[in-house]
């Protein structure tokens, strides 16, 4: 813990941690919509346009200031995801839980992310969002976890939540979990 953090703790304030989080997932999974739902209300409410450039959104939860890097999930843009891996301290992987046809593609893309040399061996937390839970046929989190073979992910903490960009409250549970994980990463191990 740095001196300023120690002083802040003495004064009773919680140490604020900053965490870059990488938001990944196939095109149209709902990444940009979910991040917009975390913003203050937008009266225009237009659906996001097809995205080519990364977009950064800032939000706070549980004493953590997140900078969320929202990148395009279009097939031709997925090769660019790896540019952001080194800076990431957490990953949010968004899946359209109602798009059964592309679940295998989502699983393969997630496996590639986690196996990348800039990701494997780093215990950064993985939050999987089973998005579009409002849509007919959306898989619940436990079934999505099976479809993505998440039981094989043993080198990092992971968690799956059902979300809908149309229900902001549905997003907060997952973000709170991520904030706890990030804070634990920044908490120095205590001697026993
Ligand atoms: N029903 C429903 N539609 C959603 C939800 N989230 C996003 N959508 C819609 O799905 C479409 C794609 O959403 P985006 O947020 O642009 O998806 P994205 O993952 O950012 O896609 P790329 O930027 O192309 O990678 C839009 O028409 C959204 O309005 C949701 O939770 N429920
Ligand atoms: Mg987008």
XYZ file of N, CA and C and ligand atoms in Angstrom:
609
model
N 0.848 -1.195 0.000
C 0.000 0.000 0.000
C 0.884 1.246 0.000
N 0.617 2.178 -0.908
C 1.420 3.391 -0.972
C 1.086 4.325 0.171
N 1.955 5.357 0.366
C 1.770 6.279 1.490
C 0.414 6.975 1.427
N 0.036 7.449 0.212
C -1.228 8.178 0.098
C -2.413 7.267 0.428
N -2.312 5.999 -0.013
C -3.385 5.053 0.291
C -3.485 4.823 1.791
N -2.288 4.693 2.451
C -2.273 4.465 3.895
C -2.918 5.647 4.618
N -2.554 6.876 4.189
C -3.122 8.071 4.834
C -4.631 8.086 4.631
N -5.052 7.749 3.414
C -6.480 7.737 3.116
C -7.210 6.743 4.026
N -6.578 5.568 4.280
C -7.194 4.578 5.164
C -7.296 5.110 6.584
N -6.206 5.775 7.077
C -6.235 6.337 8.432
C -7.383 7.333 8.574
N -7.579 8.088 7.486
C -8.619 9.104 7.553
C -10.017 8.503 7.397
N -10.087 7.196 7.240
C -11.391 6.533 7.209
C -11.954 6.379 5.821
N -11.286 6.886 4.800
C -11.806 6.738 3.450
C -11.401 5.392 2.883
N -12.169 4.865 1.931
C -11.786 3.614 1.283
C -10.827 3.945 0.164
N -9.799 3.131 0.038
C -8.855 3.345 -1.041
C -9.585 3.171 -2.361
N -9.412 4.128 -3.261
C -10.048 3.975 -4.568
C -9.053 3.346 -5.523
N -9.524 2.321 -6.201
C -8.682 1.566 -7.120
C -9.158 1.880 -8.532
N -8.223 2.050 -9.467
C -8.592 2.250 -10.877
C -8.319 0.967 -11.636
N -9.244 0.569 -12.463
C -9.059 -0.685 -13.189
C -9.524 -0.559 -14.634
N -8.598 -0.746 -15.584
C -9.031 -0.874 -16.974
C -9.699 -2.237 -17.157
N -10.903 -2.245 -17.710
C -11.602 -3.509 -17.948
C -11.884 -3.611 -19.441
N -11.609 -4.777 -19.987
C -11.782 -4.993 -21.420
C -13.137 -5.665 -21.641
N -13.959 -5.074 -22.503
C -15.310 -5.599 -22.746
C -15.303 -6.263 -24.124
N -15.413 -7.598 -24.121
C -15.297 -8.384 -25.347
C -16.577 -9.161 -25.604
N -16.687 -9.718 -26.775
C -17.848 -10.532 -27.140
C -18.122 -10.348 -28.614
N -18.893 -11.274 -29.190
C -19.192 -11.202 -30.618
C -19.957 -9.925 -30.946
N -19.938 -9.554 -32.209
C -20.721 -8.421 -32.682
C -22.197 -8.630 -32.319
N -22.826 -7.562 -31.900
C -24.252 -7.494 -31.548
C -24.603 -8.263 -30.271
N -23.578 -8.618 -29.482
C -23.864 -9.279 -28.201
C -24.523 -8.314 -27.224
N -24.217 -7.001 -27.384
C -24.815 -6.002 -26.503
C -23.807 -5.257 -25.645
N -22.528 -5.302 -26.002
C -21.478 -4.661 -25.189
C -21.736 -3.159 -25.027
N -21.894 -2.483 -26.176
C -22.060 -1.030 -26.122
C -23.375 -0.667 -25.430
N -24.410 -1.446 -25.672
C -25.711 -1.153 -25.047
C -25.634 -1.281 -23.532
N -24.931 -2.304 -23.038
C -24.813 -2.492 -21.584
C -24.057 -1.331 -20.951
N -22.960 -0.916 -21.619
C -22.175 0.192 -21.040
C -22.983 1.482 -21.069
N -23.753 1.678 -22.114
C -24.599 2.878 -22.154
C -25.659 2.847 -21.058
N -26.112 1.635 -20.732
C -27.139 1.520 -19.692
C -26.585 1.914 -18.325
N -25.245 1.871 -18.180
C -24.633 2.268 -16.910
C -24.467 3.780 -16.810
N -24.651 4.474 -17.946
C -24.556 5.944 -17.943
C -25.820 6.550 -17.359
N -25.764 7.851 -17.018
C -27.001 8.530 -16.657
C -27.996 8.442 -17.820
N -29.323 8.556 -17.541
C -30.329 8.355 -18.580
C -30.081 9.204 -19.829
N -30.264 8.574 -20.993
C -30.050 9.240 -22.276
C -31.416 9.391 -22.951
N -31.939 10.631 -23.003
C -33.292 10.791 -23.523
C -33.413 10.348 -24.983
N -32.335 10.454 -25.740
C -32.418 10.067 -27.157
C -32.646 8.558 -27.278
N -31.860 7.786 -26.519
C -32.072 6.346 -26.433
C -31.929 5.588 -27.748
N -31.212 6.140 -28.711
C -31.073 5.450 -29.999
C -30.163 4.237 -29.843
N -30.433 3.125 -30.562
C -29.518 1.991 -30.463
C -28.154 2.367 -31.014
N -27.074 1.783 -30.454
C -25.739 2.161 -30.915
C -25.533 1.754 -32.367
N -24.797 2.576 -33.137
C -24.494 2.200 -34.519
C -23.439 1.095 -34.544
N -23.279 0.421 -35.687
C -22.212 -0.578 -35.823
C -20.895 0.113 -35.485
N -20.061 -0.608 -34.706
C -18.909 0.054 -34.090
C -17.613 -0.427 -34.714
N -16.730 0.503 -35.036
C -15.427 0.122 -35.571
C -14.310 0.496 -34.603
N -14.399 1.669 -33.992
C -13.345 2.150 -33.094
C -13.647 1.747 -31.648
N -12.584 1.486 -30.843
C -12.834 1.252 -29.415
C -13.456 2.485 -28.776
N -14.233 2.221 -27.753
C -14.963 3.286 -27.088
C -14.674 3.083 -25.594
N -14.409 4.141 -24.855
C -14.102 3.971 -23.428
C -15.201 4.613 -22.595
N -15.737 3.848 -21.669
C -16.763 4.345 -20.741
C -16.208 4.237 -19.325
N -16.569 5.196 -18.494
C -16.099 5.184 -17.108
C -17.285 4.981 -16.178
N -17.114 4.116 -15.195
C -18.147 3.953 -14.176
C -17.474 3.473 -12.898
N -18.191 3.602 -11.791
C -17.622 3.242 -10.490
C -18.510 2.224 -9.797
N -17.880 1.349 -9.054
C -18.635 0.381 -8.251
C -17.738 -0.125 -7.137
N -18.268 -0.200 -5.929
C -17.555 -0.825 -4.813
C -16.162 -0.287 -4.589
N -15.963 1.025 -4.768
C -14.653 1.603 -4.523
C -13.679 1.425 -5.680
N -14.170 0.962 -6.804
C -13.307 0.796 -7.978
C -13.798 1.721 -9.092
N -12.849 2.461 -9.690
C -13.155 3.289 -10.863
C -12.780 2.483 -12.095
N -13.760 2.058 -12.822
C -13.505 1.259 -14.020
C -13.400 2.156 -15.249
N -12.410 1.869 -16.115
C -12.377 2.420 -17.471
C -12.645 1.228 -18.372
N -13.803 1.209 -18.989
C -14.199 0.037 -19.760
C -13.897 0.254 -21.236
N -13.036 -0.604 -21.773
C -12.664 -0.550 -23.190
C -13.622 -1.450 -23.945
N -14.482 -0.817 -24.712
C -15.531 -1.515 -25.465
C -15.072 -1.579 -26.916
N -14.733 -2.787 -27.363
C -14.187 -2.924 -28.714
C -15.191 -3.658 -29.600
N -15.038 -3.461 -30.894
C -15.962 -4.109 -31.829
C -15.801 -5.626 -31.774
N -16.922 -6.327 -31.874
C -16.875 -7.785 -31.913
C -17.015 -8.340 -33.316
N -17.035 -7.461 -34.323
C -17.164 -7.925 -35.714
C -16.014 -8.872 -36.043
N -16.299 -9.878 -36.862
C -15.306 -10.928 -37.127
C -13.963 -10.323 -37.544
N -13.987 -9.322 -38.417
C -12.721 -8.768 -38.919
C -11.999 -7.944 -37.857
N -12.699 -7.561 -36.793
C -12.089 -6.717 -35.761
C -11.569 -7.541 -34.577
N -11.930 -8.831 -34.519
C -11.545 -9.616 -33.313
C -10.045 -9.797 -33.201
N -9.334 -9.778 -34.348
C -7.875 -9.913 -34.303
C -7.237 -8.723 -33.602
N -7.989 -7.623 -33.464
C -7.442 -6.420 -32.818
C -7.619 -6.453 -31.291
N -8.425 -7.387 -30.786
C -8.664 -7.432 -29.339
C -7.351 -7.534 -28.568
N -6.405 -8.344 -29.124
C -5.187 -8.645 -28.362
C -4.357 -7.395 -28.058
N -4.556 -6.331 -28.829
C -3.822 -5.084 -28.551
C -4.080 -4.566 -27.144
N -5.234 -4.934 -26.577
C -5.657 -4.359 -25.293
C -5.412 -5.291 -24.109
N -4.956 -6.529 -24.382
C -4.891 -7.518 -23.298
C -3.962 -7.094 -22.158
N -2.795 -6.527 -22.532
C -1.803 -6.243 -21.475
C -2.307 -5.256 -20.455
N -3.059 -4.273 -20.920
C -3.488 -3.232 -19.978
C -4.675 -3.684 -19.118
N -5.369 -4.749 -19.563
C -6.611 -5.139 -18.882
C -6.336 -5.692 -17.492
N -7.138 -5.250 -16.532
C -7.067 -5.835 -15.182
C -8.322 -6.638 -14.871
N -9.225 -6.685 -15.836
C -10.438 -7.487 -15.711
C -11.014 -7.623 -17.114
N -11.798 -8.691 -17.320
C -12.455 -8.886 -18.624
C -13.942 -9.104 -18.386
N -14.732 -8.383 -19.184
C -16.179 -8.667 -19.245
C -16.422 -9.263 -20.622
N -16.947 -10.489 -20.647
C -17.238 -11.145 -21.925
C -18.756 -11.205 -22.054
N -19.258 -10.508 -23.071
C -20.722 -10.395 -23.244
C -21.170 -11.393 -24.307
N -22.223 -12.146 -23.974
C -22.767 -13.138 -24.910
C -24.249 -12.839 -25.122
N -24.685 -12.904 -26.365
C -26.126 -12.852 -26.644
C -26.671 -14.234 -26.300
N -27.300 -14.333 -25.128
C -27.709 -15.647 -24.611
C -28.879 -16.230 -25.396
N -29.464 -15.427 -26.286
C -30.577 -15.931 -27.105
C -30.105 -16.361 -28.497
N -28.843 -16.127 -28.794
C -28.299 -16.453 -30.123
C -27.627 -17.825 -30.049
N -28.453 -18.873 -30.024
C -27.937 -20.228 -29.818
C -26.984 -20.646 -30.936
N -27.255 -20.149 -32.150
C -26.435 -20.570 -33.294
C -24.980 -20.144 -33.148
N -24.742 -19.024 -32.465
C -23.361 -18.517 -32.391
C -22.689 -18.781 -31.044
N -23.315 -19.626 -30.213
C -22.685 -19.910 -28.914
C -21.331 -20.593 -29.081
N -21.232 -21.453 -30.090
C -19.959 -22.157 -30.295
C -18.873 -21.157 -30.695
N -19.247 -20.187 -31.535
C -18.276 -19.167 -31.947
C -17.849 -18.354 -30.720
N -18.824 -17.991 -29.886
C -18.504 -17.224 -28.675
C -17.546 -18.024 -27.790
N -17.826 -19.339 -27.637
C -16.953 -20.180 -26.790
C -15.532 -20.218 -27.355
N -15.438 -20.374 -28.671
C -14.100 -20.455 -29.285
C -13.347 -19.130 -29.127
N -14.054 -18.024 -29.288
C -13.388 -16.720 -29.148
C -12.925 -16.514 -27.700
N -13.759 -16.913 -26.752
C -13.362 -16.774 -25.342
C -12.139 -17.640 -25.044
N -12.134 -18.852 -25.580
C -10.976 -19.737 -25.352
C -9.695 -19.104 -25.908
N -9.809 -18.475 -27.094
C -8.626 -17.825 -27.684
C -8.143 -16.680 -26.804
N -9.081 -15.907 -26.270
C -8.699 -14.780 -25.395
C -7.917 -15.312 -24.198
N -8.478 -16.325 -23.528
C -7.883 -16.781 -22.264
C -6.555 -17.503 -22.486
N -6.373 -18.053 -23.693
C -5.125 -18.781 -23.974
C -4.026 -17.860 -24.498
N -4.352 -16.622 -24.780
C -3.347 -15.710 -25.342
C -2.228 -15.486 -24.321
N -0.972 -15.389 -24.802
C 0.142 -15.222 -23.857
C 0.017 -13.994 -22.954
N -0.646 -12.951 -23.425
C -0.804 -11.759 -22.576
C -1.926 -11.911 -21.552
N -2.636 -13.032 -21.602
C -3.754 -13.261 -20.673
C -3.513 -14.474 -19.781
N -2.976 -15.549 -20.371
C -2.871 -16.784 -19.589
C -1.844 -16.565 -18.480
N -2.106 -17.182 -17.346
C -1.181 -17.033 -16.218
C -1.396 -15.749 -15.431
N -2.283 -14.887 -15.888
C -2.621 -13.682 -15.097
C -3.989 -13.935 -14.487
N -4.081 -13.786 -13.169
C -5.344 -14.137 -12.498
C -6.373 -13.009 -12.587
N -6.450 -12.358 -13.741
C -7.424 -11.269 -13.810
C -8.834 -11.869 -13.923
N -9.791 -11.271 -13.218
C -11.129 -11.870 -13.165
C -11.891 -11.764 -14.483
N -12.759 -12.754 -14.684
C -13.579 -12.840 -15.903
C -15.056 -12.801 -15.508
N -15.750 -11.780 -15.966
C -17.197 -11.694 -15.757
C -17.872 -11.980 -17.091
N -18.704 -13.029 -17.133
C -19.443 -13.365 -18.353
C -20.871 -12.873 -18.174
N -21.340 -12.087 -19.128
C -22.706 -11.577 -19.053
C -23.576 -12.318 -20.068
N -24.572 -13.038 -19.551
C -25.559 -13.729 -20.390
C -26.603 -12.682 -20.755
N -26.284 -11.925 -21.810
C -27.100 -10.737 -22.117
C -28.332 -11.099 -22.953
N -29.207 -10.116 -23.073
C -30.509 -10.248 -23.775
C -31.385 -11.254 -23.035
N -31.280 -11.234 -21.695
C -32.080 -12.165 -20.890
C -33.566 -11.872 -21.043
N -33.899 -10.700 -21.592
C -35.309 -10.359 -21.840
C -35.832 -11.028 -23.112
N -34.940 -11.559 -23.945
C -35.357 -12.099 -25.247
C -35.824 -13.552 -25.099
N -36.764 -13.944 -25.962
C -37.295 -15.314 -25.922
C -36.159 -16.305 -26.155
N -36.128 -17.352 -25.346
C -35.148 -18.423 -25.550
C -33.768 -18.135 -24.984
N -33.610 -17.011 -24.270
C -32.278 -16.688 -23.710
C -31.879 -17.755 -22.688
N -30.654 -18.251 -22.795
C -30.175 -19.263 -21.847
C -29.934 -18.623 -20.484
N -30.331 -19.285 -19.404
C -29.985 -18.782 -18.071
C -28.485 -18.961 -17.816
N -27.936 -18.254 -16.813
C -26.478 -18.273 -16.598
C -25.883 -19.666 -16.447
N -26.563 -20.566 -15.731
C -25.948 -21.887 -15.510
C -25.812 -22.646 -16.826
N -26.814 -22.520 -17.699
C -26.725 -23.234 -18.984
C -25.714 -22.563 -19.912
N -25.594 -21.248 -19.809
C -24.580 -20.564 -20.628
C -23.177 -20.996 -20.181
N -23.002 -21.128 -18.852
C -21.690 -21.561 -18.336
C -21.312 -22.919 -18.916
N -22.301 -23.817 -19.029
C -22.026 -25.149 -19.602
C -21.683 -25.001 -21.085
N -22.474 -24.184 -21.816
C -22.248 -24.022 -23.263
C -20.866 -23.431 -23.546
N -20.377 -22.597 -22.628
C -19.055 -21.978 -22.838
C -17.927 -22.808 -22.215
N -18.283 -23.949 -21.599
C -17.286 -24.825 -20.935
C -16.492 -24.055 -19.880
N -17.178 -23.252 -19.095
C -16.452 -22.423 -18.125
C -15.827 -23.236 -16.999
N -16.330 -24.481 -16.799
C -15.723 -25.296 -15.734
C -14.247 -25.558 -16.031
N -13.860 -25.401 -17.294
C -12.434 -25.610 -17.644
C -11.569 -24.414 -17.233
N -12.189 -23.297 -16.933
C -11.408 -22.090 -16.581
C -11.062 -22.177 -15.096
N -9.815 -22.553 -14.815
C -9.445 -22.791 -13.420
C -8.324 -21.877 -12.955
N -7.846 -21.020 -13.856
C -6.693 -20.191 -13.477
C -7.090 -18.762 -13.148
N -8.393 -18.510 -12.996
C -8.834 -17.142 -12.660
C -10.247 -17.230 -12.086
N -10.631 -16.242 -11.260
C -12.020 -16.227 -10.797
C -12.949 -15.839 -11.946
N -14.095 -16.518 -12.050
C -15.076 -16.153 -13.075
C -16.478 -16.227 -12.485
N -17.368 -15.552 -13.157
C -18.737 -15.451 -12.659
C -19.641 -15.169 -13.853
N -20.840 -15.744 -13.851
C -21.792 -15.510 -14.947
C -23.053 -14.877 -14.389
N -23.551 -13.853 -15.050
C -24.787 -13.175 -14.635
C -25.697 -13.001 -15.835
N -26.994 -13.087 -15.592
C -27.965 -12.741 -16.640
C -28.140 -11.230 -16.643
N -28.079 -10.619 -17.831
C -28.276 -9.169 -17.922
C -29.193 -8.841 -19.093
N -29.745 -7.647 -19.008
C -30.453 -7.069 -20.147
C -30.092 -5.596 -20.177
N -29.720 -5.109 -21.359
C -29.406 -3.683 -21.476
C -30.650 -2.844 -21.200
N -31.827 -3.487 -21.201
C -33.065 -2.755 -20.939
C -33.377 -2.673 -19.452
N -32.567 -3.318 -18.626
C -32.810 -3.318 -17.178
C -31.464 -3.061 -16.479
N -31.203 -1.784 -16.198
C -29.911 -1.391 -15.629
C -29.602 -2.178 -14.358
N -30.651 -2.446 -13.545
C -30.402 -3.154 -12.279
C -29.769 -4.520 -12.510
N -30.081 -5.135 -13.652
C -29.565 -6.489 -13.899
C -28.043 -6.484 -14.058
N -27.470 -5.323 -14.341
C -26.027 -5.261 -14.611
C -25.230 -5.096 -13.319
N -25.866 -4.550 -12.277
C -25.094 -4.154 -11.103
C -24.512 -5.330 -10.313
N -25.232 -6.461 -10.263
C -24.703 -7.608 -9.497
C -23.343 -8.040 -10.034
N -23.275 -8.171 -11.355
C -22.022 -8.610 -11.975
C -20.913 -7.601 -11.771
N -21.239 -6.324 -11.903
C -20.211 -5.279 -11.748
C -19.718 -5.241 -10.295
N -20.638 -5.452 -9.331
C -20.217 -5.489 -7.915
C -19.260 -6.655 -7.680
N -19.586 -7.794 -8.279
C -18.684 -8.956 -8.141
C -17.301 -8.602 -8.685
N -17.286 -7.959 -9.868
C -16.001 -7.612 -10.488
C -15.221 -6.634 -9.609
N -15.932 -5.671 -9.044
C -15.261 -4.684 -8.175
C -14.629 -5.386 -6.977
N -15.342 -6.369 -6.390
C -14.763 -7.103 -5.243
C -13.506 -7.842 -5.666
N -13.548 -8.458 -6.851
C -12.376 -9.206 -7.325
C -11.185 -8.281 -7.538
N -11.458 -7.112 -8.134
C -10.362 -6.171 -8.407
C -9.781 -5.661 -7.097
N -10.631 -5.377 -6.124
C -10.129 -4.892 -4.828
C -9.266 -5.959 -4.157
N -9.711 -7.216 -4.271
C -8.904 -8.298 -3.664
C -7.530 -8.378 -4.321
N -7.492 -8.160 -5.645
C -6.191 -8.197 -6.347
C -5.271 -7.105 -5.827
N -5.861 -5.995 -5.375
C -5.047 -4.862 -4.925
C -4.805 -4.882 -3.423
N -5.392 -5.862 -2.721
C -5.184 -5.928 -1.282
C -3.924 -6.715 -1.005
N -2.939 -6.110 -0.311
C -1.715 -6.859 -0.049
C -2.010 -8.081 0.813
N -1.361 -9.204 0.474
C -1.547 -10.431 1.278
C -1.037 -10.160 2.674
N -1.779 -10.625 3.703
C -1.355 -10.417 5.093
C -0.494 -11.578 5.567
N 0.504 -11.263 6.374
C 1.307 -12.335 6.982
C 0.509 -12.956 8.116
N 0.655 -14.274 8.272
C -0.063 -14.943 9.375
C 0.903 -15.278 10.483
N -33.570 -7.393 -26.470
C -32.341 -6.918 -26.209
N -31.640 -6.303 -27.181
C -30.391 -5.865 -26.870
C -29.835 -6.018 -25.581
N -28.588 -5.511 -25.582
C -28.382 -5.042 -26.835
N -29.469 -5.251 -27.607
C -29.609 -4.878 -29.034
O -28.669 -5.666 -29.760
C -28.112 -4.901 -30.828
C -26.590 -4.896 -30.735
O -26.198 -4.193 -29.549
P -24.760 -3.499 -29.412
O -24.723 -2.955 -28.023
O -24.479 -2.593 -30.545
O -23.811 -4.777 -29.542
P -22.207 -4.799 -29.477
O -21.850 -6.025 -28.716
O -21.683 -3.512 -28.955
O -21.848 -5.025 -31.012
P -20.487 -4.587 -31.803
O -20.116 -3.195 -31.415
O -20.881 -4.719 -33.229
O -19.435 -5.590 -31.431
C -28.745 -3.490 -30.742
O -29.839 -3.435 -31.642
C -29.237 -3.412 -29.289
O -30.352 -2.550 -29.142
C -30.625 -6.670 -24.567
O -30.224 -6.872 -23.403
N -31.863 -7.103 -24.945
Mg -20.407 -2.074 -29.778
